[in-house]
CSV table of C-alpha atoms and ligand atoms in Angstrom, one decimal:
chain,number,residue,atom,x,y,z
A,1118,MET,CA,13.6,5.7,7.4
A,1119,ASP,CA,13.2,2.0,6.3
A,1120,ASP,CA,9.8,1.6,4.7
A,1121,SER,CA,10.1,-1.4,2.4
A,1122,GLY,CA,8.7,-3.9,5.1
A,1123,GLY,CA,11.9,-5.7,5.2
A,1124,GLY,CA,13.0,-8.2,2.5
A,1125,GLU,CA,15.2,-11.1,3.2
A,1126,VAL,CA,16.1,-11.7,-0.4
A,1127,SER,CA,19.7,-10.6,-1.4
A,1128,SER,CA,19.7,-10.7,-5.1
A,1129,THR,CA,17.1,-9.8,-7.8
A,1130,GLY,CA,19.0,-11.9,-10.5
A,1131,SER,CA,16.4,-14.5,-11.0
A,1132,LYS,CA,13.1,-13.1,-9.3
A,1133,LYS,CA,9.8,-13.6,-10.8
A,1134,VAL,CA,7.4,-10.7,-10.4
A,1135,ALA,CA,3.7,-11.2,-11.3
A,1136,ILE,CA,2.5,-8.1,-13.0
A,1137,VAL,CA,-1.2,-7.4,-12.5
A,1138,PRO,CA,-2.1,-4.0,-14.2
A,1139,GLY,CA,-5.8,-4.5,-13.6
A,1140,ASP,CA,-8.5,-1.8,-14.9
A,1141,GLY,CA,-8.9,1.8,-15.3
A,1142,ILE,CA,-5.7,3.7,-14.8
A,1143,GLY,CA,-4.1,0.5,-13.5
A,1144,PRO,CA,-2.5,-0.5,-16.9
A,1145,GLU,CA,-1.3,3.2,-17.5
A,1146,VAL,CA,0.5,3.5,-14.2
A,1147,ILE,CA,2.0,-0.1,-14.2
A,1148,LYS,CA,3.4,0.7,-17.7
A,1149,SER,CA,5.1,3.8,-16.3
A,1150,ALA,CA,6.4,1.8,-13.3
A,1151,LEU,CA,7.8,-0.9,-15.7
A,1152,ALA,CA,9.5,1.8,-17.8
A,1153,VAL,CA,11.0,3.4,-14.9
A,1154,LEU,CA,12.2,0.1,-13.5
A,1155,GLU,CA,13.9,-0.7,-16.8
A,1156,ALA,CA,15.5,2.8,-16.9
A,1157,ALA,CA,16.9,2.1,-13.5
A,1158,GLY,CA,18.6,-1.2,-14.7
A,1159,ALA,CA,16.2,-3.4,-12.6
A,1160,ARG,CA,16.3,-7.0,-13.7
A,1161,PHE,CA,13.7,-9.5,-13.1
A,1162,GLU,CA,11.3,-12.0,-14.9
A,1163,GLN,CA,7.9,-10.6,-15.6
A,1164,ILE,CA,4.8,-12.8,-15.3
A,1165,PRO,CA,1.8,-10.9,-16.8
A,1166,LEU,CA,-1.6,-11.8,-15.5
A,1167,GLU,CA,-5.0,-10.5,-16.5
A,1168,ILE,CA,-7.0,-10.0,-13.3
A,1169,GLY,CA,-10.0,-7.6,-12.9
A,1170,LEU,CA,-13.0,-6.3,-14.6
A,1171,SER,CA,-11.8,-6.8,-18.1
A,1172,ARG,CA,-11.3,-10.5,-17.4
A,1173,TRP,CA,-14.7,-10.7,-15.7
A,1174,LYS,CA,-16.3,-9.3,-18.8
A,1175,ARG,CA,-14.6,-11.8,-21.1
A,1176,THR,CA,-15.0,-14.9,-18.8
A,1177,GLY,CA,-17.4,-14.1,-16.1
A,1178,GLU,CA,-14.6,-14.5,-13.3
A,1179,VAL,CA,-12.2,-11.9,-12.1
A,1180,MET,CA,-9.6,-14.1,-11.4
A,1181,ALA,CA,-9.0,-17.9,-12.0
A,1182,GLU,CA,-7.9,-20.5,-9.5
A,1183,GLU,CA,-4.8,-21.0,-11.9
A,1184,ASP,CA,-3.9,-17.4,-11.5
A,1185,LEU,CA,-3.6,-17.8,-7.8
A,1186,ARG,CA,-1.4,-20.8,-8.3
A,1187,THR,CA,0.8,-18.7,-10.7
A,1188,LEU,CA,0.8,-15.8,-8.2
A,1189,LYS,CA,1.9,-18.2,-5.4
A,1190,LYS,CA,4.9,-19.3,-7.5
A,1191,CYS,CA,6.2,-15.8,-8.0
A,1192,ASP,CA,8.3,-14.0,-5.6
A,1193,CYS,CA,5.9,-11.0,-5.4
A,1194,ILE,CA,3.2,-9.0,-7.2
A,1195,LEU,CA,3.1,-5.6,-8.9
A,1196,PHE,CA,-0.4,-4.6,-8.8
A,1197,GLY,CA,-2.3,-1.6,-10.5
A,1198,ALA,CA,-5.9,-1.4,-9.5
A,1199,ILE,CA,-9.1,-3.4,-10.0
A,1200,THR,CA,-12.5,-1.9,-10.8
A,1201,THR,CA,-15.4,-3.6,-8.9
A,1202,PRO,CA,-17.6,-5.6,-11.3
A,1203,PRO,CA,-21.3,-4.9,-11.2
A,1204,ASP,CA,-22.0,-8.1,-9.6
A,1205,PRO,CA,-23.7,-8.1,-6.1
A,1206,ASN,CA,-21.9,-11.3,-5.1
A,1207,TYR,CA,-18.5,-10.0,-5.9
A,1208,ARG,CA,-15.9,-10.3,-3.3
A,1209,SER,CA,-12.8,-8.1,-3.6
A,1210,VAL,CA,-9.9,-10.0,-5.3
A,1211,LEU,CA,-7.4,-7.6,-3.4
A,1212,LEU,CA,-8.9,-8.7,-0.1
A,1213,ARG,CA,-8.8,-12.3,-1.2
A,1214,LEU,CA,-5.1,-12.0,-2.1
A,1215,ARG,CA,-4.2,-10.3,1.1
A,1216,ARG,CA,-6.0,-13.1,3.1
A,1217,GLU,CA,-4.8,-16.1,0.9
A,1218,LEU,CA,-1.3,-14.8,0.8
A,1219,ASP,CA,-1.6,-13.7,4.5
A,1220,LEU,CA,-0.2,-10.2,3.6
A,1221,TYR,CA,-1.0,-8.8,7.1
A,1222,ALA,CA,1.1,-5.7,7.0
A,1223,ASN,CA,0.0,-2.8,4.8
A,1224,ILE,CA,2.8,-0.2,4.8
A,1225,ARG,CA,2.1,3.1,3.4
A,1226,PRO,CA,4.7,5.8,3.5
A,1227,PHE,CA,3.7,9.5,3.1
A,1228,ARG,CA,6.5,11.8,1.9
A,1229,SER,CA,6.4,15.4,0.6
A,1230,LYS,CA,8.9,18.3,0.9
A,1231,ASP,CA,8.4,18.7,4.7
A,1232,LEU,CA,6.5,15.6,5.7
A,1233,ASP,CA,7.7,12.0,6.2
A,1234,PHE,CA,5.5,9.5,8.1
A,1235,ILE,CA,4.2,6.0,7.7
A,1236,ILE,CA,0.9,4.4,8.2
A,1237,VAL,CA,1.1,0.7,9.1
A,1238,ARG,CA,-2.4,-0.9,8.6
A,1239,GLU,CA,-3.4,-4.3,9.8
A,1240,ASN,CA,-4.4,-5.9,6.6
A,1241,THR,CA,-6.2,-9.2,7.4
A,1242,GLU,CA,-8.8,-8.8,10.2
A,1243,GLY,CA,-10.8,-5.9,11.9
A,1244,LEU,CA,-13.9,-4.9,10.0
A,1245,TYR,CA,-12.6,-6.7,6.8
A,1246,SER,CA,-13.2,-10.1,8.4
A,1247,GLY,CA,-15.7,-11.1,5.8
A,1248,LEU,CA,-18.0,-12.2,8.6
A,1249,GLU,CA,-21.2,-10.7,7.6
A,1250,GLU,CA,-25.0,-11.2,7.9
A,1251,VAL,CA,-26.8,-9.3,5.3
A,1252,GLY,CA,-30.6,-8.8,5.6
A,1253,ALA,CA,-33.2,-6.5,4.2
A,1254,GLU,CA,-33.9,-4.8,7.6
A,1255,GLU,CA,-30.6,-5.5,9.4
A,1256,SER,CA,-27.0,-6.2,8.5
A,1257,ARG,CA,-24.0,-7.0,10.6
A,1258,THR,CA,-20.3,-7.2,10.1
A,1259,LEU,CA,-18.2,-8.7,12.7
A,1260,ARG,CA,-15.0,-6.7,13.7
A,1261,VAL,CA,-12.3,-9.3,14.6
A,1262,ILE,CA,-9.2,-8.2,16.7
A,1263,THR,CA,-6.8,-11.0,17.8
A,1264,ARG,CA,-3.8,-10.9,19.9
A,1265,ARG,CA,-1.8,-12.7,17.3
A,1266,GLY,CA,-2.9,-10.2,14.5
A,1267,SER,CA,-2.2,-7.1,16.7
A,1268,GLN,CA,1.1,-8.5,17.9
A,1269,ARG,CA,2.6,-9.1,14.4
A,1270,ILE,CA,1.4,-5.7,13.1
A,1271,ALA,CA,2.8,-3.9,16.0
A,1272,GLU,CA,6.1,-5.9,15.6
A,1273,LYS,CA,6.2,-4.7,11.9
A,1274,ALA,CA,5.5,-1.2,13.0
A,1275,CYS,CA,8.3,-1.3,15.5
A,1276,ASP,CA,10.7,-2.5,12.8
A,1277,LEU,CA,9.9,0.6,10.9
A,1278,VAL,CA,10.2,3.0,13.8
A,1279,GLY,CA,14.0,3.1,13.6
A,1280,GLU,CA,16.1,4.8,16.4
A,1281,ARG,CA,14.9,8.1,17.4
A,1282,ARG,CA,11.3,8.0,16.1
A,1283,ASN,CA,8.0,7.5,17.7
A,1284,LEU,CA,5.2,5.0,17.2
A,1285,THR,CA,1.4,6.2,17.6
A,1286,ILE,CA,-1.0,3.5,18.3
A,1287,VAL,CA,-4.4,4.6,16.7
A,1288,HIS,CA,-7.6,3.1,18.1
A,1289,LYS,CA,-11.0,3.8,19.4
A,1290,SER,CA,-10.9,1.8,22.6
A,1291,ASN,CA,-13.2,4.1,24.4
A,1292,ILE,CA,-16.1,2.8,22.4
A,1293,LEU,CA,-15.0,-0.4,20.7
A,1294,HIS,CA,-13.9,-2.7,23.4
A,1295,SER,CA,-12.3,-5.0,20.8
A,1296,ASP,CA,-9.8,-2.2,20.4
A,1297,ARG,CA,-8.7,-2.6,24.0
A,1298,LEU,CA,-7.0,-5.9,22.9
A,1299,PHE,CA,-5.3,-4.1,20.0
A,1300,LEU,CA,-4.2,-1.1,22.1
A,1301,LYS,CA,-2.8,-3.3,25.0
A,1302,THR,CA,-1.0,-5.7,22.8
A,1303,CYS,CA,0.6,-2.9,20.7
A,1304,GLN,CA,1.7,-1.2,23.9
A,1305,ASP,CA,3.2,-4.5,25.2
A,1306,VAL,CA,5.4,-4.9,22.0
A,1307,ALA,CA,6.5,-1.4,22.0
A,1308,ARG,CA,7.6,-1.5,25.5
A,1309,ARG,CA,9.4,-4.8,24.9
A,1310,ARG,CA,11.1,-3.5,21.8
A,1311,LEU,CA,12.1,-0.2,23.7
A,1312,VAL,CA,10.2,1.9,21.1
A,1313,ALA,CA,8.9,5.3,22.1
A,1314,TYR,CA,5.1,5.3,21.7
A,1315,ASP,CA,1.9,7.1,22.6
A,1316,ASP,CA,-1.6,6.4,21.5
A,1317,MET,CA,-4.5,8.4,20.0
A,1318,LEU,CA,-8.2,7.9,19.3
A,1319,VAL,CA,-8.8,7.6,15.6
A,1320,ASP,CA,-11.0,10.8,15.5
A,1321,ALA,CA,-8.2,12.8,17.0
A,1322,ALA,CA,-5.7,11.2,14.7
A,1323,ALA,CA,-7.8,12.3,11.8
A,1324,TYR,CA,-7.9,15.8,12.9
A,1325,ASN,CA,-4.2,15.9,13.9
A,1326,LEU,CA,-3.2,14.5,10.4
A,1327,VAL,CA,-4.7,17.8,9.0
A,1328,ILE,CA,-3.8,20.2,11.7
A,1329,ASN,CA,-0.3,18.9,12.7
A,1330,PRO,CA,0.9,16.1,10.5
A,1331,LYS,CA,4.6,16.8,11.4
A,1332,ARG,CA,3.7,15.2,15.0
A,1333,PHE,CA,3.6,11.8,13.4
A,1334,ASP,CA,6.5,9.3,12.6
A,1335,VAL,CA,4.9,5.8,12.4
A,1336,LEU,CA,1.3,5.1,13.0
A,1337,VAL,CA,-0.1,1.6,13.6
A,1338,THR,CA,-4.0,0.9,13.3
A,1339,THR,CA,-6.6,-1.4,12.5
A,1340,ASN,CA,-7.8,-2.4,9.0
A,1341,LEU,CA,-10.6,0.2,8.4
A,1342,PHE,CA,-9.1,3.0,10.3
A,1343,GLY,CA,-5.8,2.6,8.3
A,1344,ASP,CA,-7.8,2.6,5.1
A,1345,ILE,CA,-9.5,5.9,5.8
A,1346,LEU,CA,-6.6,7.6,7.4
A,1347,SER,CA,-4.4,6.7,4.5
A,1348,ASP,CA,-6.6,8.5,1.8
A,1349,GLU,CA,-6.7,11.4,4.2
A,1350,ALA,CA,-2.9,11.4,4.6
A,1351,ALA,CA,-2.6,11.4,0.7
A,1352,GLY,CA,-4.8,14.4,0.7
A,1353,VAL,CA,-2.5,16.2,3.2
A,1354,ILE,CA,0.6,15.5,1.0
A,1355,GLY,CA,-1.2,16.6,-2.1
A,1356,SER,CA,-2.7,13.6,-4.1
A,1357,LEU,CA,-3.6,10.0,-4.0
A,1358,GLY,CA,-1.5,9.7,-7.2
A,1359,LEU,CA,1.7,10.2,-5.1
A,1360,CYS,CA,1.4,7.4,-2.7
A,1361,ALA,CA,2.6,3.8,-2.7
A,1362,SER,CA,2.1,0.9,-0.5
A,1363,ALA,CA,3.6,-2.6,0.3
A,1364,ASN,CA,1.4,-5.5,1.5
A,1365,ILE,CA,3.8,-7.7,3.3
A,1366,GLY,CA,3.4,-11.2,4.7
A,1367,GLN,CA,5.9,-13.6,6.1
A,1368,SER,CA,7.6,-14.6,2.9
A,1369,TYR,CA,5.5,-12.8,0.2
A,1370,ALA,CA,4.5,-9.3,-0.9
A,1371,LEU,CA,2.3,-7.3,-3.0
A,1372,PHE,CA,3.1,-3.7,-4.1
A,1373,GLU,CA,0.4,-1.2,-5.3
A,1374,PRO,CA,-0.3,2.4,-5.4
A,1375,ILE,CA,-2.8,3.3,-2.7
A,1376,HIS,CA,-5.2,4.7,-5.2
A,1377,GLY,CA,-8.1,2.7,-7.0
A,1378,SER,CA,-8.8,2.3,-10.7
A,1379,ALA,CA,-10.0,6.1,-11.1
A,1380,PRO,CA,-12.4,5.3,-13.9
A,1381,ASP,CA,-13.1,9.0,-14.2
A,1382,ILE,CA,-9.7,9.8,-15.5
A,1383,ALA,CA,-8.8,6.4,-17.3
A,1384,GLY,CA,-7.6,6.5,-20.8
A,1385,ARG,CA,-6.7,10.2,-20.8
A,1386,ASP,CA,-3.0,9.9,-20.2
A,1387,ILE,CA,-3.3,12.3,-17.0
A,1388,ALA,CA,-3.0,9.8,-14.3
A,1389,ASN,CA,-0.3,10.4,-11.9
A,1390,PRO,CA,2.1,7.5,-12.2
A,1391,ILE,CA,4.4,8.4,-9.0
A,1392,GLY,CA,2.3,6.2,-6.7
A,1393,ALA,CA,2.9,3.2,-8.9
A,1394,ILE,CA,6.5,4.1,-9.4
A,1395,ARG,CA,7.1,4.5,-5.7
A,1396,SER,CA,5.5,1.1,-5.3
A,1397,ALA,CA,7.9,-0.4,-7.8
A,1398,ALA,CA,10.7,1.3,-5.7
A,1399,MET,CA,9.4,-0.5,-2.5
A,1400,MET,CA,9.3,-3.7,-4.3
A,1401,MET,CA,13.0,-3.5,-5.4
A,1402,LYS,CA,14.0,-2.7,-1.8
A,1403,TRP,CA,12.0,-5.8,-0.5
A,1404,LEU,CA,13.7,-7.8,-3.3
A,1405,GLY,CA,17.0,-6.7,-1.9
A,1406,ASN,CA,18.0,-4.0,-4.3
A,1407,ALA,CA,17.9,-0.8,-2.1
A,1408,GLU,CA,20.3,0.8,-4.3
A,1409,VAL,CA,17.8,1.0,-7.3
A,1410,ALA,CA,15.0,1.9,-4.9
A,1411,LYS,CA,17.1,4.9,-3.8
A,1412,ARG,CA,17.7,6.0,-7.2
A,1413,ILE,CA,14.1,5.8,-8.3
A,1414,GLU,CA,13.1,7.9,-5.2
A,1415,ALA,CA,15.7,10.5,-6.0
A,1416,ALA,CA,14.6,10.7,-9.6
A,1417,VAL,CA,10.8,11.1,-8.5
A,1418,GLN,CA,12.0,14.0,-6.2
A,1419,LYS,CA,13.9,15.8,-9.0
A,1420,ALA,CA,10.9,15.4,-11.3
A,1421,LEU,CA,8.6,17.0,-8.7
A,1422,GLU,CA,11.1,19.8,-7.9
A,1423,GLU,CA,11.5,20.5,-11.6
A,1424,GLY,CA,7.7,20.8,-12.0
A,1425,LYS,CA,7.0,17.7,-14.0
A,1426,LYS,CA,3.7,17.2,-12.5
A,1427,THR,CA,0.3,15.8,-13.7
A,1428,PRO,CA,-2.8,17.9,-13.3
A,1429,ASP,CA,-3.8,16.3,-9.9
A,1430,LEU,CA,-0.8,18.3,-8.6
A,1431,GLY,CA,-1.6,21.5,-10.5
A,1432,GLY,CA,0.8,20.5,-13.4
A,1433,SER,CA,0.3,20.4,-17.0
A,1434,CYS,CA,2.4,17.2,-17.8
A,1435,ASN,CA,0.7,14.0,-19.0
A,1436,THR,CA,1.5,10.5,-17.5
A,1437,ARG,CA,4.0,9.9,-20.4
A,1438,GLN,CA,5.9,13.1,-19.9
A,1439,VAL,CA,6.3,12.5,-16.2
A,1440,THR,CA,7.4,8.8,-16.7
A,1441,GLU,CA,9.9,10.0,-19.4
A,1442,ALA,CA,11.3,12.6,-17.2
A,1443,ILE,CA,11.8,10.3,-14.4
A,1444,SER,CA,13.3,7.7,-16.7
A,1445,GLN,CA,15.6,10.3,-18.2
A,1446,TYR,CA,17.1,11.2,-14.7
A,1447,LEU,CA,17.7,7.6,-14.1
A,1448,LYS,CA,19.4,7.0,-17.4
A,1449,LEU,CA,21.7,10.1,-16.8
A,1450,GLN,CA,22.6,8.7,-13.3
A,1451,LEU,CA,23.6,5.3,-15.0
A,1452,ASP,CA,25.8,6.9,-17.8
B,1042,ATP,P1,-11.9,2.2,-6.8
B,1042,ATP,O1,-13.4,2.0,-6.6
B,1042,ATP,O2,-11.2,1.5,-7.8
B,1042,ATP,O3,-11.1,2.4,-5.5
B,1042,ATP,P2,-12.4,5.1,-6.8
B,1042,ATP,O4,-12.9,6.0,-8.1
B,1042,ATP,O5,-13.5,5.0,-5.8
B,1042,ATP,O6,-11.9,3.7,-7.4
B,1042,ATP,P3,-9.8,6.0,-6.8
B,1042,ATP,O7,-9.6,5.3,-7.9
B,1042,ATP,O8,-8.9,6.1,-5.7
B,1042,ATP,O9,-11.1,5.7,-6.1
B,1042,ATP,O10,-10.0,7.7,-7.2
B,1042,ATP,C1,-10.5,8.7,-6.2
B,1042,ATP,C2,-10.2,10.0,-6.8
B,1042,ATP,O11,-8.7,10.4,-7.0
B,1042,ATP,C3,-10.8,10.1,-8.4
B,1042,ATP,O12,-11.3,11.4,-8.5
B,1042,ATP,C4,-9.5,10.0,-9.1
B,1042,ATP,O13,-9.5,10.5,-10.4
B,1042,ATP,C5,-8.4,10.5,-8.3
B,1042,ATP,N1,-7.1,9.7,-8.6
B,1042,ATP,C6,-6.9,8.4,-8.2
B,1042,ATP,N2,-5.7,8.1,-8.6
B,1042,ATP,C7,-5.2,9.1,-9.3
B,1042,ATP,C8,-3.9,9.2,-9.9
B,1042,ATP,N3,-3.0,8.3,-10.0
B,1042,ATP,N4,-3.7,10.4,-10.5
B,1042,ATP,C9,-4.6,11.4,-10.5
B,1042,ATP,N5,-5.8,11.2,-9.9
B,1042,ATP,C10,-6.0,10.1,-9.2
């Protein structure tokens, strides 16, 4: 199943990739991803940027306006994770990037020995609208669903369904009337695209992901539901550390593991690097080098089959050993 989000660029020769390792385990897993890309023979220009808590501690800001300009000049971003600074006025950098770069589709493939499904999460509206009134006694957040937003995420989900597979539209339209627009718009797109579809309430989807995950092929849903179901799906396939994502817009993209900065395990060389490595593979596919992406995924599979696993998967390897194993398989393929 195609899960890169669809790149239009045909050669990676002169591509500029912004590298944002971030905080916590971010730098550890991004270092692994870069080592694996090198072992796979991927070529691109790296533009490193310091964005996140460490930057905030040094300068009082998480990201400078100049960084945003630099990011916009790159072809795409490889992103680790950012720890939220202890500042009550802090607004998420990731949300800002998703909005400023209009990265409307968050594509999250979940793969294990016997599971293979994709969650397509709307990335710019819903309960992440940023429209909030915060008071001591009462607070409100406005949930925004638009026809345009629903339409374009449904189109992207249909692109990913492929020939024989099914789209499940996940919503809560029995309670949230804003979801009626989401559901109807997605149904209209699926019908027009001749894609087989069904729909499911989000609570039922949460249950089915645990009880019968094989019933799912591609799920499309709104922002918060997609966020929560993704962590659940990661649990179902074994670990947050295995899972990758692509944030895709019209002409720009950001690739990141779905996990956060995991401060509890940072600096101990035990973070699972596979989510970041798979994100790098998705990036290569989006940049037009599907061959490298395929080889990286095959090397990841081989490492897992041969028990090269970090402790989150019950293994005894450290981050470096898993990275070396995957890199070694890739180098053998190249020889
Ligand atoms: P943030 O606020 O930055 O999202 P968080 O701690 O709330 O951070 P995660 O960073 O996603 O959320 O971590 C959730 C749990 O999953 C933690 O116990 C963490 O150690 C574990 N975890 C996350 N990523 C990995 C990984 N790559 N390898 C192993 N364990 C991980």
